[in-house]
Short mmCIF file of C-alpha atoms in Angstrom, two decimals:
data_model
loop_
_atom_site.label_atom_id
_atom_site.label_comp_id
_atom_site.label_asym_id
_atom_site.label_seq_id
_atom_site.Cartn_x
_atom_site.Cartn_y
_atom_site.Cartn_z
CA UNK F 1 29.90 37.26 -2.52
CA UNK F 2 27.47 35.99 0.28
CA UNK F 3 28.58 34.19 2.90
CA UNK F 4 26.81 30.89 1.88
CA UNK F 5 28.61 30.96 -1.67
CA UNK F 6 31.85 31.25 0.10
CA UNK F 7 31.01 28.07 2.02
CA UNK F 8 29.67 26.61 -0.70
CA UNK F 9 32.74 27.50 -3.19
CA UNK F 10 35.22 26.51 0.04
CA UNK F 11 33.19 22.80 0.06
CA UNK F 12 33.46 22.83 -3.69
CA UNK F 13 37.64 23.21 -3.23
CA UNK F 14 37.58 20.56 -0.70
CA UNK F 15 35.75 18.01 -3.00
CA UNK F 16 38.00 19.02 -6.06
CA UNK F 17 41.12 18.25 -3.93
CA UNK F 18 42.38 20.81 -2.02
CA UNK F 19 44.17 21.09 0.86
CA UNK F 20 42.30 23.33 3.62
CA UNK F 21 45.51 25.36 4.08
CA UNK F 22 44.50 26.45 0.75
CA UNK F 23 41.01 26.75 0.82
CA UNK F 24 41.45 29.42 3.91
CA UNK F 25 44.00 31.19 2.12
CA UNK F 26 42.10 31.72 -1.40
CA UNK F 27 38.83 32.78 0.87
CA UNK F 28 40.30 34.63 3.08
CA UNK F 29 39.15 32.54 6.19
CA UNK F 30 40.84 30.48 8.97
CA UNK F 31 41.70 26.64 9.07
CA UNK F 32 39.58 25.77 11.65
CA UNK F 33 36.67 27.64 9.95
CA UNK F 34 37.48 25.74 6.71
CA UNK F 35 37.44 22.05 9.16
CA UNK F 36 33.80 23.03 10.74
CA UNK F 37 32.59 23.48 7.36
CA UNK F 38 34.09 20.40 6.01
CA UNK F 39 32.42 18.86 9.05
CA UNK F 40 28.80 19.98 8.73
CA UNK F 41 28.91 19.11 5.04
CA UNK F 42 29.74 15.66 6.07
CA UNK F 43 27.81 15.29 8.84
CA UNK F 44 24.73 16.12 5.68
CA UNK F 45 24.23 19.72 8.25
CA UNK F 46 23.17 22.74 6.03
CA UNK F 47 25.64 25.45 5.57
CA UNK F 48 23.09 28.35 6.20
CA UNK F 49 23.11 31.11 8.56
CA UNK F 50 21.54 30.14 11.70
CA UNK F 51 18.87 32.85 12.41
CA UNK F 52 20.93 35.83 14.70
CA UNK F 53 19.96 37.44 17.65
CA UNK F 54 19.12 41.26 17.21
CA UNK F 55 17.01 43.40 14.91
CA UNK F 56 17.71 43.57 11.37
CA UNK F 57 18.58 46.69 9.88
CA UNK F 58 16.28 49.28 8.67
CA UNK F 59 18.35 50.37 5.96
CA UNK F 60 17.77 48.46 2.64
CA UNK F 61 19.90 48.29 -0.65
CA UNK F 62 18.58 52.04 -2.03
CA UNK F 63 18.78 54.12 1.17
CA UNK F 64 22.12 52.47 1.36
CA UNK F 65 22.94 53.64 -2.16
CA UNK F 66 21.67 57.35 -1.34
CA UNK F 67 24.04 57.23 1.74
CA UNK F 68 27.28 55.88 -0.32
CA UNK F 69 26.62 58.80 -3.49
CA UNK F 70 26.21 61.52 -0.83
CA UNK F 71 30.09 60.78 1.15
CA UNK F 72 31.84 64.00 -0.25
CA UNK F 73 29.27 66.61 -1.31
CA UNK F 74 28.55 70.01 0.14
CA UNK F 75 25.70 70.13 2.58
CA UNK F 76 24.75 66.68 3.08
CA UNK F 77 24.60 66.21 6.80
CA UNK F 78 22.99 62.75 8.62
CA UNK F 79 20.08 64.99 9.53
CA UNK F 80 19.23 65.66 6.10
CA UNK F 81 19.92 62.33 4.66
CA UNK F 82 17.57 61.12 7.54
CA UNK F 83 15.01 63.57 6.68
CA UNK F 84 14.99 63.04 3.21
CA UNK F 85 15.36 59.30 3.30
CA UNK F 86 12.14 58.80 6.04
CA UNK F 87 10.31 60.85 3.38
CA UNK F 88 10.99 58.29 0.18
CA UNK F 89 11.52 55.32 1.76
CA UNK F 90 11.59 54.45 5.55
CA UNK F 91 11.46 56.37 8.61
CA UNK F 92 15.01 56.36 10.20
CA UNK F 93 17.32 58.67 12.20
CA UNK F 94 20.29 60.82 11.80
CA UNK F 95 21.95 58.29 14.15
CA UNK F 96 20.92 55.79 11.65
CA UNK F 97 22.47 57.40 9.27
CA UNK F 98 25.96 57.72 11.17
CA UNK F 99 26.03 54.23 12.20
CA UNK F 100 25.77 53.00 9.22
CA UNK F 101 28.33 55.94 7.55
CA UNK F 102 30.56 55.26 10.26
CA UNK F 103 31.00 51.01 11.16
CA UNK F 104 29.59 50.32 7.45
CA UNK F 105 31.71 52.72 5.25
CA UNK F 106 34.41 53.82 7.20
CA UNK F 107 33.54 57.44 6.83
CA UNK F 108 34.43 59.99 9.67
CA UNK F 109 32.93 63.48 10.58
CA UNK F 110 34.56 66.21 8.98
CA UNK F 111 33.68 69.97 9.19
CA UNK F 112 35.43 72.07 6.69
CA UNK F 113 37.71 74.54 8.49
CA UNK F 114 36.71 78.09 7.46
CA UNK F 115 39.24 80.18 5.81
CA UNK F 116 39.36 84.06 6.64
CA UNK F 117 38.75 86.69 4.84
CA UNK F 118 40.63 89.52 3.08
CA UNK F 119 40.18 92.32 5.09
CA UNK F 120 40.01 96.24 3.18
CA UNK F 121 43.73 97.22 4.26
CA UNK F 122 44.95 93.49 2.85
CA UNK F 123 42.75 94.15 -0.31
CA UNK F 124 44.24 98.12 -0.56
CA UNK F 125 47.84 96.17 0.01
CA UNK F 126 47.49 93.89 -2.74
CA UNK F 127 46.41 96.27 -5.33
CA UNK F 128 48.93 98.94 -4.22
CA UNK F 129 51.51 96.61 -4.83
CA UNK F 130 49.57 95.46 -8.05
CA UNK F 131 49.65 99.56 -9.09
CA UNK F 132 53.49 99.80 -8.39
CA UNK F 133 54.90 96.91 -9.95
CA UNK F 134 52.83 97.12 -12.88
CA UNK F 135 55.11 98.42 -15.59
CA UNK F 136 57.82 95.58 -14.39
CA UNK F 137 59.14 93.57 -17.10
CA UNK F 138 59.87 90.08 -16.91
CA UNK F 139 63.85 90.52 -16.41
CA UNK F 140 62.42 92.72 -13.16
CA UNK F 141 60.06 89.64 -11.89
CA UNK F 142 63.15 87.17 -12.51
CA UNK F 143 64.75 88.81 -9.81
CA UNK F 144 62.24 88.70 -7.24
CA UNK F 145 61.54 85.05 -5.01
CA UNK F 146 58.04 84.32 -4.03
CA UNK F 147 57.37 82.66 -0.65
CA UNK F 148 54.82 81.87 1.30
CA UNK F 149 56.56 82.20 4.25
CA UNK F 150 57.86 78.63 5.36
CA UNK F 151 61.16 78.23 5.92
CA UNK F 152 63.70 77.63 3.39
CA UNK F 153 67.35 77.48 3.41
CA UNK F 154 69.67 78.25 0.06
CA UNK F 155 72.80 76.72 1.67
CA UNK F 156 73.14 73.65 4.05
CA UNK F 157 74.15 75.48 7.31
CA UNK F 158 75.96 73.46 9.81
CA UNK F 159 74.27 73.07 13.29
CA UNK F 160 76.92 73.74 15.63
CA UNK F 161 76.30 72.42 19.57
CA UNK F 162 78.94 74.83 22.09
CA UNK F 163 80.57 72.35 24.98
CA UNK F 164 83.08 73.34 27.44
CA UNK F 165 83.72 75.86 30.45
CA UNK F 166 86.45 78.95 30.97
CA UNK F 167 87.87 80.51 28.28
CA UNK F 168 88.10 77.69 26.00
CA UNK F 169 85.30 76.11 24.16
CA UNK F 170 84.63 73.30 21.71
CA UNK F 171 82.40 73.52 18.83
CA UNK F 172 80.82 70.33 17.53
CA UNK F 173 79.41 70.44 13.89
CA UNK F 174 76.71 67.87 13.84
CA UNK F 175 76.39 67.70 10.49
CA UNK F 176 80.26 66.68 9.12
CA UNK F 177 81.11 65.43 12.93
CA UNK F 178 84.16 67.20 13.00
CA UNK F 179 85.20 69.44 15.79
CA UNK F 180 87.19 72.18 16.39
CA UNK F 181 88.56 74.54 19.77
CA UNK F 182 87.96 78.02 19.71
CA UNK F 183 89.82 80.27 21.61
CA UNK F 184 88.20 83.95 23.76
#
């Protein structure tokens, strides 16, 4: 929606009979911007944009489009997009490009971390292991837990916090918040 329909649909509310508090909260606008609109339009003032200071963009609706369908896809940089959008349609830059990506879209740089490789002993590992435990049957595997190394706890353990001086000290259990005195 433009922003002379929503003036236009905000004066139309007004006329109908509705309150301004209402107006502003269906359109998604303040009060006061709903009263200076009510104001022009009865002061017979047009509710069109007054011209703006600064250039207009050079991006128009299709390199716009191009920009939007490539967010997401493997080697699409802003230099590319630039170079390939200044050869169809209008000469621009990769800044261009990320200005427009960036305040228009929302859309943030993003380099794909690189994952390493497998080296030959890994590789020999894996199908060592594969060679070994090949005749295993599944009452074998059922036995066996899989991790990938985070940790993981099969029993609540209670974190215990040592107070006290001498021979004598007192254990706190954090977890049931009892306490007990243990003796050297």
């Amino acid at each position: 929606m433009t922003r002379l329909s929503i003036r236009e649909r905000a004066i139309g509310m007004l006329l109908a009979g509705s309150s301004q508090r209402t107006v502003a909260d269906t359109l998604g606008v303040t009060i006061r911007t709903v009263k200076n609109w009510n104001k022009k339009q009865k002061a017979g003032e047009m509710l069109n944009d007054k011209p703006r200071s600064g250039r207009p963009s050079k991006l128009s609706r299709v390199p716009k489009i191009i920009i939007q369908k490539s967010i997401g896809k493997r080697w699409h940089s802003t230099r590319k997009l630039a170079k390939y959008i200044s050869s169809k349609y209008v000469a621009i830059s990769k800044d261009t490009v990320h200005r427009y990506l960036h305040n228009s879209i929302g859309a943030k740089a993003y380099k794909r971390p690189s994952n390493p490789k497998l080296t030959e002993v890994q590789k020999s590992k894996r199908v060592k292991f594969c060679l070994e435990h090949k005749s295993w049957t599944s009452l074998d595997w059922e036995r066996v837990f899989f991790s990938d190394e985070s940790p993981l706890s099969f029993f609540t353990l209670q974190i215990h916090r040592m107070i006290g001086f001498g021979t004598s000290v007192r254990v706190i259990s954090l977890q049931s918040k009892r306490s007990k005195i243990l003796q050297d």
